[in-house]
Amino acid sequence: MRIDFVITELDVGGAESALAHIAVGLAERGDDVRVFSLAPPPARKGIVERLMNASIPIEFGNATSAFHFPATLRHLRSWLRRGKADVVQSFLFHANVLTSIAGIGRSHVAGVRVADPSRWRSLVERWALRSCPSIVCVSNAVAEFVRHRLVGSVDRVRVIHNGVDADRFAGASPAPWTDVGLPADAIVTLFVGRLHQQKGLDCLEEQADSIAPSGSDRWLVLVGDGPLKSHWQSLSDQKPNRNVRWLPWMEDISGVMAACRVLVLPSRYEGMPNVVLEAMAAGRPVVCSDVEGSQELVGNDARQRFSVGDSVEMNQKLDEFLSDASLAAKTGRANQALVSEKFSIDAMVERYHELYESLGCQNATKSVS
C-alpha cells in the first residue's frame, strides 16, 4: 500500500514518536510510506533521523506561523497529488485541518490525540473532520470527546492506543544523579514533558517544598523545554538551597526514568501520555491527574490517580510512594507487566495496518464501481 503521513511538526514529542513507530513499522512490512511536516526541519533531529534511516522520504512545508499556511497548503496539495496514496493519515490539529482542505476526500484518516477543550479549535476541527471516513483516537476518553464534541457519531471513530518500546525502558541502567549535582541516594519525583500550562505545573510549584523539602533526601526534578522553561530554570538556579532541579530536554530519558522513585504528571488535559507509558515500562509508579488516557493506563489503581488541579491530593499520593520503597517497587512491577501485555509497538502498528488495508480496499472498490 501507499501511505502518506501528514503531521504538524517532527520535533520530539508523543505524537511525533508514535508517527515514527508506525511509519517505520509499516515500511518494514513493505508498504510505500512518505511523511510531510507542515513545519520546517526541527532543531532536534531524533525523529527525522529515525525516518531517514528507514529510507522514508520526508518533505517540509516550512510553516512557522499561520501566515505561511496558504503557501504550505499549496505545497501539501502538490505533494499529495504526486504520491496518489491509498490512505493519507494526518496527526494533530493543524495537519488534520490542512489535509482536509487539500481535498483528498475518502482516503483521509484523521488522528486526534488530545481532548483539547478550546471551543474555537473544536469548531474548526469539527468542520475539518466532516468527510473523513475514519478518525483514529489514542484513548477511549479521547474517542468520547470526539464523538460528543466533533463528529456526533460512533461509526467513524476508532481507538488505537499508543505503543512503547518496553524492552528499552525495562533494560535501562539508572542514570547517576550525581551527574546533575544531586546526592547519589536522592529519592526523586520526576516530571518529563513540555513545560506548558497544559501540564498543570502550577500544582508542582504549589507543593514543591512538601514534595522535596530543603535538606531532605527527596528531590523534585523536571526535564523538558517549553514556554515555562525560564521560570523553572530560575527556580532551580536562583534558589540552590531548594531541592528542585530543572534539566534541559534529553534525547534519551530512559536512564532518568530508571533512577527516579516516581513519575508525576499533573496535566489539565491529555490524550494518551507517552511519558506515563514510558515510566510504567521502566517499572516505575506514576501519580497522574485523572485525565484522558491516563485513566486507561493506570486503571482502577487509586494510588496513581488524583483529581485534576488538586495539588494537595497529588502531594498525598506522591508521599505514599516516596515513603514506601517496597510499595513503589510493587506498583512499578505491575505497571511494567501491563505495558508489556497491552501496549507494545508491534500491536499498535498491526492495528494501523489493518485499518489502512480495510480503507484501501474500500476505496479501490468504490473507484472500480
mmCIF file of C-alpha atoms in Angstrom:
data_model
loop_
_atom_site.group_PDB
_atom_site.id
_atom_site.type_symbol
_atom_site.label_atom_id
_atom_site.label_comp_id
_atom_site.label_asym_id
_atom_site.label_seq_id
_atom_site.Cartn_x
_atom_site.Cartn_y
_atom_site.Cartn_z
ATOM 1 C CA MET A 1 0.000 0.000 0.000
ATOM 2 C CA ARG A 2 0.942 3.628 -0.471
ATOM 3 C CA ILE A 3 0.529 5.525 2.787
ATOM 4 C CA ASP A 4 1.185 9.225 3.327
ATOM 5 C CA PHE A 5 1.556 10.749 6.786
ATOM 6 C CA VAL A 6 0.965 14.449 7.438
ATOM 7 C CA ILE A 7 1.909 15.946 10.797
ATOM 8 C CA THR A 8 2.209 19.451 12.194
ATOM 9 C CA GLU A 9 5.910 19.100 13.035
ATOM 10 C CA LEU A 10 8.610 16.490 13.573
ATOM 11 C CA ASP A 11 10.130 17.767 16.782
ATOM 12 C CA VAL A 12 10.402 15.221 19.566
ATOM 13 C CA GLY A 13 7.039 14.559 21.236
ATOM 14 C CA GLY A 14 4.430 11.898 21.858
ATOM 15 C CA ALA A 15 2.565 12.224 18.544
ATOM 16 C CA GLU A 16 5.793 12.527 16.585
ATOM 17 C CA SER A 17 7.272 9.437 18.246
ATOM 18 C CA ALA A 18 4.098 7.470 17.527
ATOM 19 C CA LEU A 19 4.180 8.522 13.875
ATOM 20 C CA ALA A 20 7.800 7.388 13.592
ATOM 21 C CA HIS A 21 6.995 3.986 15.126
ATOM 22 C CA ILE A 22 4.023 3.497 12.799
ATOM 23 C CA ALA A 23 5.740 4.739 9.637
ATOM 24 C CA VAL A 24 8.879 2.663 10.200
ATOM 25 C CA GLY A 25 6.852 -0.403 11.173
ATOM 26 C CA LEU A 26 4.738 -0.167 8.019
ATOM 27 C CA ALA A 27 7.788 0.429 5.834
ATOM 28 C CA GLU A 28 9.399 -2.691 7.295
ATOM 29 C CA ARG A 29 6.272 -4.629 6.268
ATOM 30 C CA GLY A 30 6.768 -3.491 2.692
ATOM 31 C CA ASP A 31 4.355 -0.540 2.467
ATOM 32 C CA ASP A 32 5.330 2.563 0.493
ATOM 33 C CA VAL A 33 5.456 5.310 3.126
ATOM 34 C CA ARG A 34 6.090 9.062 2.917
ATOM 35 C CA VAL A 35 5.932 11.843 5.538
ATOM 36 C CA PHE A 36 5.050 15.544 5.228
ATOM 37 C CA SER A 37 5.680 18.002 8.078
ATOM 38 C CA LEU A 38 3.912 21.359 7.936
ATOM 39 C CA ALA A 39 6.747 22.940 9.931
ATOM 40 C CA PRO A 40 10.417 23.347 8.938
ATOM 41 C CA PRO A 41 13.062 20.740 9.875
ATOM 42 C CA PRO A 42 13.346 20.721 13.686
ATOM 43 C CA ALA A 43 16.474 21.562 15.653
ATOM 44 C CA ARG A 44 16.217 18.214 17.443
ATOM 45 C CA LYS A 45 16.772 15.627 14.734
ATOM 46 C CA GLY A 46 15.881 12.371 16.504
ATOM 47 C CA ILE A 47 12.552 11.697 14.768
ATOM 48 C CA VAL A 48 13.798 12.892 11.369
ATOM 49 C CA GLU A 49 16.898 10.707 11.562
ATOM 50 C CA ARG A 50 14.853 7.670 12.527
ATOM 51 C CA LEU A 51 12.630 8.118 9.475
ATOM 52 C CA MET A 52 15.565 8.780 7.177
ATOM 53 C CA ASN A 53 17.405 5.708 8.461
ATOM 54 C CA ALA A 54 14.351 3.688 7.382
ATOM 55 C CA SER A 55 14.591 5.297 3.901
ATOM 56 C CA ILE A 56 11.262 7.087 4.358
ATOM 57 C CA PRO A 57 11.040 10.277 2.249
ATOM 58 C CA ILE A 58 10.265 13.443 4.218
ATOM 59 C CA GLU A 59 9.097 16.792 2.888
ATOM 60 C CA PHE A 60 8.760 20.006 4.885
ATOM 61 C CA GLY A 61 6.148 22.739 4.390
ATOM 62 C CA ASN A 62 8.272 25.292 6.312
ATOM 63 C CA ALA A 63 5.310 26.953 8.024
ATOM 64 C CA THR A 64 6.312 28.838 11.170
ATOM 65 C CA SER A 65 3.059 30.791 11.599
ATOM 66 C CA ALA A 66 -0.498 30.933 10.288
ATOM 67 C CA PHE A 67 0.648 33.472 7.682
ATOM 68 C CA HIS A 68 2.555 30.663 5.957
ATOM 69 C CA PHE A 69 -0.421 28.284 5.761
ATOM 70 C CA PRO A 70 -1.586 29.278 2.237
ATOM 71 C CA ALA A 71 1.836 28.507 0.749
ATOM 72 C CA THR A 72 2.185 25.366 2.859
ATOM 73 C CA LEU A 73 -1.276 24.213 1.763
ATOM 74 C CA ARG A 74 -0.304 24.579 -1.899
ATOM 75 C CA HIS A 75 2.882 22.630 -1.218
ATOM 76 C CA LEU A 76 0.959 19.909 0.632
ATOM 77 C CA ARG A 77 -1.675 19.622 -2.089
ATOM 78 C CA SER A 78 1.009 19.233 -4.780
ATOM 79 C CA TRP A 79 2.866 16.638 -2.681
ATOM 80 C CA LEU A 80 -0.291 14.604 -2.096
ATOM 81 C CA ARG A 81 -1.190 14.621 -5.790
ATOM 82 C CA ARG A 82 2.275 13.389 -6.750
ATOM 83 C CA GLY A 83 2.025 10.427 -4.394
ATOM 84 C CA LYS A 84 -1.523 9.229 -5.110
ATOM 85 C CA ALA A 85 -1.613 7.361 -1.806
ATOM 86 C CA ASP A 86 -4.189 4.730 -0.913
ATOM 87 C CA VAL A 87 -4.504 6.254 2.569
ATOM 88 C CA VAL A 88 -3.437 9.625 3.983
ATOM 89 C CA GLN A 89 -3.075 9.755 7.767
ATOM 90 C CA SER A 90 -2.877 13.159 9.442
ATOM 91 C CA PHE A 91 -1.764 13.730 13.020
ATOM 92 C CA LEU A 92 -2.602 16.729 15.222
ATOM 93 C CA PHE A 93 -4.919 19.696 14.794
ATOM 94 C CA HIS A 94 -3.183 21.773 12.114
ATOM 95 C CA ALA A 95 -2.350 18.726 9.999
ATOM 96 C CA ASN A 96 -5.932 17.472 10.256
ATOM 97 C CA VAL A 97 -7.274 20.822 9.075
ATOM 98 C CA LEU A 98 -4.863 21.447 6.192
ATOM 99 C CA THR A 99 -5.113 17.862 4.936
ATOM 100 C CA SER A 100 -8.890 18.216 4.879
ATOM 101 C CA ILE A 101 -8.667 21.496 2.959
ATOM 102 C CA ALA A 102 -6.290 19.807 0.488
ATOM 103 C CA GLY A 103 -9.348 17.899 -0.701
ATOM 104 C CA ILE A 104 -8.295 14.239 -0.773
ATOM 105 C CA GLY A 105 -11.722 13.012 0.355
ATOM 106 C CA ARG A 106 -12.271 9.347 1.139
ATOM 107 C CA SER A 107 -8.595 8.456 1.601
ATOM 108 C CA HIS A 108 -8.111 10.832 4.571
ATOM 109 C CA VAL A 109 -7.777 9.351 8.070
ATOM 110 C CA ALA A 110 -7.549 11.979 10.803
ATOM 111 C CA GLY A 111 -5.685 11.438 14.058
ATOM 112 C CA VAL A 112 -6.966 13.114 17.234
ATOM 113 C CA ARG A 113 -4.507 12.730 20.090
ATOM 114 C CA VAL A 114 -5.696 15.139 22.794
ATOM 115 C CA ALA A 115 -9.037 16.274 24.157
ATOM 116 C CA ASP A 116 -8.285 19.977 23.761
ATOM 117 C CA PRO A 117 -11.162 21.881 25.423
ATOM 118 C CA SER A 118 -10.673 25.010 23.287
ATOM 119 C CA ARG A 119 -14.033 25.942 21.757
ATOM 120 C CA TRP A 120 -12.644 27.522 18.585
ATOM 121 C CA ARG A 121 -10.439 24.502 17.892
ATOM 122 C CA SER A 122 -13.422 22.219 18.300
ATOM 123 C CA LEU A 123 -15.411 24.279 15.806
ATOM 124 C CA VAL A 124 -12.626 24.241 13.206
ATOM 125 C CA GLU A 125 -11.790 20.569 13.661
ATOM 126 C CA ARG A 126 -15.450 19.576 13.547
ATOM 127 C CA TRP A 127 -15.622 21.125 10.078
ATOM 128 C CA ALA A 128 -12.316 19.506 9.046
ATOM 129 C CA LEU A 129 -13.387 16.007 10.112
ATOM 130 C CA ARG A 130 -16.800 16.063 8.476
ATOM 131 C CA SER A 131 -15.777 13.910 5.473
ATOM 132 C CA CYS A 132 -13.081 11.679 6.982
ATOM 133 C CA PRO A 133 -14.039 8.003 6.648
ATOM 134 C CA SER A 134 -12.136 7.176 9.820
ATOM 135 C CA ILE A 135 -10.874 9.133 12.826
ATOM 136 C CA VAL A 136 -8.261 7.452 14.997
ATOM 137 C CA CYS A 137 -8.120 8.367 18.690
ATOM 138 C CA VAL A 138 -5.398 7.335 21.118
ATOM 139 C CA SER A 139 -7.712 6.509 24.013
ATOM 140 C CA ASN A 140 -11.333 5.714 24.748
ATOM 141 C CA ALA A 141 -11.660 9.029 26.580
ATOM 142 C CA VAL A 142 -10.461 10.973 23.534
ATOM 143 C CA ALA A 143 -12.855 8.938 21.383
ATOM 144 C CA GLU A 144 -15.751 10.012 23.628
ATOM 145 C CA PHE A 145 -14.597 13.612 23.331
ATOM 146 C CA VAL A 146 -14.525 13.318 19.517
ATOM 147 C CA ARG A 147 -17.960 11.689 19.373
ATOM 148 C CA HIS A 148 -19.593 14.353 21.514
ATOM 149 C CA ARG A 149 -17.672 17.477 20.509
ATOM 150 C CA LEU A 150 -16.540 16.879 16.921
ATOM 151 C CA VAL A 151 -18.463 14.301 14.891
ATOM 152 C CA GLY A 152 -21.641 13.361 16.755
ATOM 153 C CA SER A 153 -21.484 9.681 15.777
ATOM 154 C CA VAL A 154 -19.644 6.479 16.625
ATOM 155 C CA ASP A 155 -19.303 4.844 13.203
ATOM 156 C CA ARG A 156 -16.154 6.627 12.041
ATOM 157 C CA VAL A 157 -14.260 6.723 15.338
ATOM 158 C CA ARG A 158 -11.570 4.115 16.078
ATOM 159 C CA VAL A 159 -9.333 3.734 19.138
ATOM 160 C CA ILE A 160 -5.719 2.661 18.682
ATOM 161 C CA HIS A 161 -3.605 3.082 21.796
ATOM 162 C CA ASN A 162 -0.014 4.278 21.714
ATOM 163 C CA GLY A 163 2.749 1.719 21.926
ATOM 164 C CA VAL A 164 6.089 1.919 23.713
ATOM 165 C CA ASP A 165 9.436 0.153 23.382
ATOM 166 C CA ALA A 166 9.026 -1.679 26.671
ATOM 167 C CA ASP A 167 12.321 -3.561 26.455
ATOM 168 C CA ARG A 168 14.356 -0.354 26.086
ATOM 169 C CA PHE A 169 12.901 1.179 29.230
ATOM 170 C CA ALA A 170 12.839 -2.049 31.221
ATOM 171 C CA GLY A 171 16.517 -2.675 30.460
ATOM 172 C CA ALA A 172 17.810 0.867 31.026
ATOM 173 C CA SER A 173 20.547 1.474 33.593
ATOM 174 C CA PRO A 174 19.698 4.145 36.188
ATOM 175 C CA ALA A 175 21.389 7.462 35.456
ATOM 176 C CA PRO A 176 23.603 8.614 38.375
ATOM 177 C CA TRP A 177 22.026 11.650 39.994
ATOM 178 C CA THR A 178 25.485 12.904 40.935
ATOM 179 C CA ASP A 179 25.949 13.837 37.260
ATOM 180 C CA VAL A 180 23.425 16.655 37.738
ATOM 181 C CA GLY A 181 24.539 17.710 41.205
ATOM 182 C CA LEU A 182 22.158 15.630 43.307
ATOM 183 C CA PRO A 183 23.159 13.192 46.050
ATOM 184 C CA ALA A 184 23.760 9.635 44.857
ATOM 185 C CA ASP A 185 20.917 8.374 47.085
ATOM 186 C CA ALA A 186 18.407 11.075 46.105
ATOM 187 C CA ILE A 187 14.749 9.993 46.164
ATOM 188 C CA VAL A 188 13.430 11.710 43.057
ATOM 189 C CA THR A 189 9.960 12.712 41.944
ATOM 190 C CA LEU A 190 10.343 13.165 38.193
ATOM 191 C CA PHE A 191 8.414 15.238 35.679
ATOM 192 C CA VAL A 192 9.237 14.824 31.980
ATOM 193 C CA GLY A 193 7.465 16.789 29.295
ATOM 194 C CA ARG A 194 6.690 20.118 27.719
ATOM 195 C CA LEU A 195 6.880 22.948 30.228
ATOM 196 C CA HIS A 196 3.460 24.356 29.394
ATOM 197 C CA GLN A 197 0.358 25.408 31.291
ATOM 198 C CA GLN A 198 -1.470 22.338 29.951
ATOM 199 C CA LYS A 199 0.779 20.127 32.066
ATOM 200 C CA GLY A 200 -0.502 21.569 35.357
ATOM 201 C CA LEU A 201 2.919 22.663 36.554
ATOM 202 C CA ASP A 202 1.310 25.139 38.946
ATOM 203 C CA CYS A 203 0.398 22.092 41.067
ATOM 204 C CA LEU A 204 4.056 21.128 41.292
ATOM 205 C CA GLU A 205 5.109 24.655 42.188
ATOM 206 C CA GLU A 206 2.471 24.878 44.928
ATOM 207 C CA GLN A 207 3.685 21.638 46.529
ATOM 208 C CA ALA A 208 7.398 21.738 45.665
ATOM 209 C CA ASP A 209 8.549 22.327 49.235
ATOM 210 C CA SER A 210 6.342 19.487 50.506
ATOM 211 C CA ILE A 211 7.324 17.053 47.763
ATOM 212 C CA ALA A 212 11.021 17.821 48.194
ATOM 213 C CA PRO A 213 11.782 19.636 51.483
ATOM 214 C CA SER A 214 15.079 21.506 51.606
ATOM 215 C CA GLY A 215 17.787 19.491 53.306
ATOM 216 C CA SER A 216 15.955 16.177 52.860
ATOM 217 C CA ASP A 217 16.851 13.263 50.586
ATOM 218 C CA ARG A 218 13.777 13.985 48.430
ATOM 219 C CA TRP A 219 14.142 15.935 45.191
ATOM 220 C CA LEU A 220 11.823 17.245 42.501
ATOM 221 C CA VAL A 221 13.398 17.058 39.037
ATOM 222 C CA LEU A 222 11.797 18.484 35.887
ATOM 223 C CA VAL A 223 13.109 17.563 32.435
ATOM 224 C CA GLY A 224 11.953 19.448 29.349
ATOM 225 C CA ASP A 225 11.607 22.639 27.370
ATOM 226 C CA GLY A 226 8.666 24.906 26.604
ATOM 227 C CA PRO A 227 7.086 28.286 27.388
ATOM 228 C CA LEU A 228 7.634 27.888 31.163
ATOM 229 C CA LYS A 229 11.255 26.820 30.841
ATOM 230 C CA SER A 230 12.771 30.123 32.031
ATOM 231 C CA HIS A 231 10.505 30.153 35.084
ATOM 232 C CA TRP A 232 11.534 26.681 36.218
ATOM 233 C CA GLN A 233 15.156 27.287 35.309
ATOM 234 C CA SER A 234 15.150 30.355 37.562
ATOM 235 C CA LEU A 235 13.533 28.398 40.399
ATOM 236 C CA SER A 236 16.324 25.854 40.050
ATOM 237 C CA ASP A 237 19.230 28.286 39.616
ATOM 238 C CA GLN A 238 18.271 31.194 41.850
ATOM 239 C CA LYS A 239 17.304 29.125 44.864
ATOM 240 C CA PRO A 240 20.021 26.486 45.115
ATOM 241 C CA ASN A 241 19.002 25.595 48.668
ATOM 242 C CA ARG A 242 15.681 24.209 47.421
ATOM 243 C CA ASN A 243 15.550 20.560 46.420
ATOM 244 C CA VAL A 244 14.224 21.408 42.952
ATOM 245 C CA ARG A 245 16.163 20.931 39.717
ATOM 246 C CA TRP A 246 15.318 21.755 36.110
ATOM 247 C CA LEU A 247 17.175 19.791 33.417
ATOM 248 C CA PRO A 248 17.070 20.517 29.673
ATOM 249 C CA TRP A 249 15.414 18.197 27.188
ATOM 250 C CA MET A 250 17.164 14.834 26.789
ATOM 251 C CA GLU A 251 17.373 12.655 23.674
ATOM 252 C CA ASP A 252 17.020 9.537 25.836
ATOM 253 C CA ILE A 253 15.182 9.750 29.146
ATOM 254 C CA SER A 254 15.218 6.008 29.921
ATOM 255 C CA GLY A 255 18.124 6.443 32.380
ATOM 256 C CA VAL A 256 16.427 9.099 34.499
ATOM 257 C CA MET A 257 13.195 7.104 34.385
ATOM 258 C CA ALA A 258 15.053 4.113 35.788
ATOM 259 C CA ALA A 259 16.645 6.263 38.505
ATOM 260 C CA CYS A 260 13.550 8.045 39.838
ATOM 261 C CA ARG A 261 11.239 6.797 42.577
ATOM 262 C CA VAL A 262 8.005 8.029 40.958
ATOM 263 C CA LEU A 263 6.848 9.951 37.885
ATOM 264 C CA VAL A 264 4.353 12.802 38.264
ATOM 265 C CA LEU A 265 2.105 14.226 35.523
ATOM 266 C CA PRO A 266 -0.457 16.814 36.750
ATOM 267 C CA SER A 267 -1.875 17.666 33.288
ATOM 268 C CA ARG A 268 -5.091 19.627 32.744
ATOM 269 C CA TYR A 269 -5.888 17.509 29.672
ATOM 270 C CA GLU A 270 -4.148 14.793 27.656
ATOM 271 C CA GLY A 271 -4.819 12.068 25.118
ATOM 272 C CA MET A 272 -2.611 9.080 25.883
ATOM 273 C CA PRO A 273 0.562 10.451 27.502
ATOM 274 C CA ASN A 274 3.632 8.617 26.252
ATOM 275 C CA VAL A 275 5.628 9.649 29.297
ATOM 276 C CA VAL A 276 3.279 7.667 31.545
ATOM 277 C CA LEU A 277 3.657 4.615 29.305
ATOM 278 C CA GLU A 278 7.437 5.025 29.408
ATOM 279 C CA ALA A 279 7.560 5.304 33.197
ATOM 280 C CA MET A 280 5.359 2.219 33.504
ATOM 281 C CA ALA A 281 7.608 0.349 31.064
ATOM 282 C CA ALA A 282 10.579 1.360 33.225
ATOM 283 C CA GLY A 283 8.886 -0.291 36.203
ATOM 284 C CA ARG A 284 8.008 2.921 37.998
ATOM 285 C CA PRO A 285 4.806 4.028 39.708
ATOM 286 C CA VAL A 286 3.116 7.156 38.406
ATOM 287 C CA VAL A 287 0.974 9.822 40.012
ATOM 288 C CA CYS A 288 -1.094 11.469 37.303
ATOM 289 C CA SER A 289 -4.155 13.661 37.123
ATOM 290 C CA ASP A 290 -7.394 11.905 36.266
ATOM 291 C CA VAL A 291 -7.447 12.993 32.623
ATOM 292 C CA GLU A 292 -7.956 11.368 29.232
ATOM 293 C CA GLY A 293 -5.656 8.433 28.554
ATOM 294 C CA SER A 294 -4.037 8.369 31.977
ATOM 295 C CA GLN A 295 -7.233 6.811 33.330
ATOM 296 C CA GLU A 296 -6.874 3.893 30.909
ATOM 297 C CA LEU A 297 -3.203 3.376 31.679
ATOM 298 C CA VAL A 298 -3.356 3.170 35.470
ATOM 299 C CA GLY A 299 -6.878 1.752 35.577
ATOM 300 C CA ASN A 300 -8.522 1.458 38.963
ATOM 301 C CA ASP A 301 -5.354 1.984 40.986
ATOM 302 C CA ALA A 302 -6.431 4.961 43.109
ATOM 303 C CA ARG A 303 -2.883 5.404 44.417
ATOM 304 C CA GLN A 304 -1.769 6.531 40.972
ATOM 305 C CA ARG A 305 -4.576 8.996 40.205
ATOM 306 C CA PHE A 306 -5.685 12.329 41.630
ATOM 307 C CA SER A 307 -8.334 14.904 40.776
ATOM 308 C CA VAL A 308 -7.335 17.446 38.126
ATOM 309 C CA GLY A 309 -5.905 20.585 39.733
ATOM 310 C CA ASP A 310 -5.885 19.170 43.284
ATOM 311 C CA SER A 311 -2.261 19.734 44.303
ATOM 312 C CA VAL A 312 -2.862 18.615 47.890
ATOM 313 C CA GLU A 313 -4.202 15.223 46.781
ATOM 314 C CA MET A 314 -1.309 14.930 44.322
ATOM 315 C CA ASN A 315 1.179 15.530 47.120
ATOM 316 C CA GLN A 316 -0.503 12.920 49.330
ATOM 317 C CA LYS A 317 -0.339 10.307 46.558
ATOM 318 C CA LEU A 318 3.315 11.097 45.886
ATOM 319 C CA ASP A 319 4.158 10.799 49.587
ATOM 320 C CA GLU A 320 2.845 7.224 49.671
ATOM 321 C CA PHE A 321 5.453 6.136 47.126
ATOM 322 C CA LEU A 322 8.225 8.380 48.442
ATOM 323 C CA SER A 323 7.751 6.980 51.947
ATOM 324 C CA ASP A 324 7.473 3.313 50.966
ATOM 325 C CA ALA A 325 10.073 1.915 48.563
ATOM 326 C CA SER A 326 8.503 -1.549 48.595
ATOM 327 C CA LEU A 327 5.104 -0.153 47.584
ATOM 328 C CA ALA A 328 6.759 1.818 44.780
ATOM 329 C CA ALA A 329 8.570 -1.279 43.531
ATOM 330 C CA LYS A 330 5.451 -3.467 43.698
ATOM 331 C CA THR A 331 3.361 -0.905 41.812
ATOM 332 C CA GLY A 332 6.140 -0.431 39.271
ATOM 333 C CA ARG A 333 6.291 -4.163 38.546
ATOM 334 C CA ALA A 334 2.528 -4.276 37.967
ATOM 335 C CA ASN A 335 2.782 -1.269 35.640
ATOM 336 C CA GLN A 336 5.584 -2.904 33.682
ATOM 337 C CA ALA A 337 3.645 -6.125 33.207
ATOM 338 C CA LEU A 338 0.590 -4.216 31.982
ATOM 339 C CA VAL A 339 2.577 -2.267 29.390
ATOM 340 C CA SER A 340 4.310 -5.383 28.073
ATOM 341 C CA GLU A 341 0.964 -7.139 27.681
ATOM 342 C CA LYS A 342 -1.198 -4.396 26.174
ATOM 343 C CA PHE A 343 0.851 -1.500 24.814
ATOM 344 C CA SER A 344 3.540 -2.871 22.520
ATOM 345 C CA ILE A 345 4.692 -1.069 19.369
ATOM 346 C CA ASP A 346 4.031 -4.180 17.284
ATOM 347 C CA ALA A 347 0.387 -4.258 18.388
ATOM 348 C CA MET A 348 -0.046 -0.569 17.565
ATOM 349 C CA VAL A 349 1.481 -0.944 14.083
ATOM 350 C CA GLU A 350 -0.637 -4.030 13.364
ATOM 351 C CA ARG A 351 -3.853 -2.203 14.211
ATOM 352 C CA TYR A 352 -2.969 0.725 11.945
ATOM 353 C CA HIS A 353 -2.036 -1.712 9.172
ATOM 354 C CA GLU A 354 -5.382 -3.491 9.473
ATOM 355 C CA LEU A 355 -7.255 -0.169 9.370
ATOM 356 C CA TYR A 356 -5.375 1.084 6.312
ATOM 357 C CA GLU A 357 -5.874 -2.193 4.453
ATOM 358 C CA SER A 358 -9.619 -2.089 5.074
ATOM 359 C CA LEU A 359 -9.870 1.525 3.918
ATOM 360 C CA GLY A 360 -7.641 0.918 0.913
ATOM 361 C CA CYS A 361 -9.840 -1.983 -0.188
ATOM 362 C CA GLN A 362 -12.973 0.148 0.259
ATOM 363 C CA ASN A 363 -11.508 2.973 -1.806
ATOM 364 C CA ALA A 364 -10.403 0.570 -4.554
ATOM 365 C CA THR A 365 -13.887 -0.959 -4.709
ATOM 366 C CA LYS A 366 -15.519 2.459 -4.959
ATOM 367 C CA SER A 367 -13.147 3.596 -7.738
ATOM 368 C CA VAL A 368 -13.932 0.454 -9.763
ATOM 369 C CA SER A 369 -17.694 0.793 -9.311
#
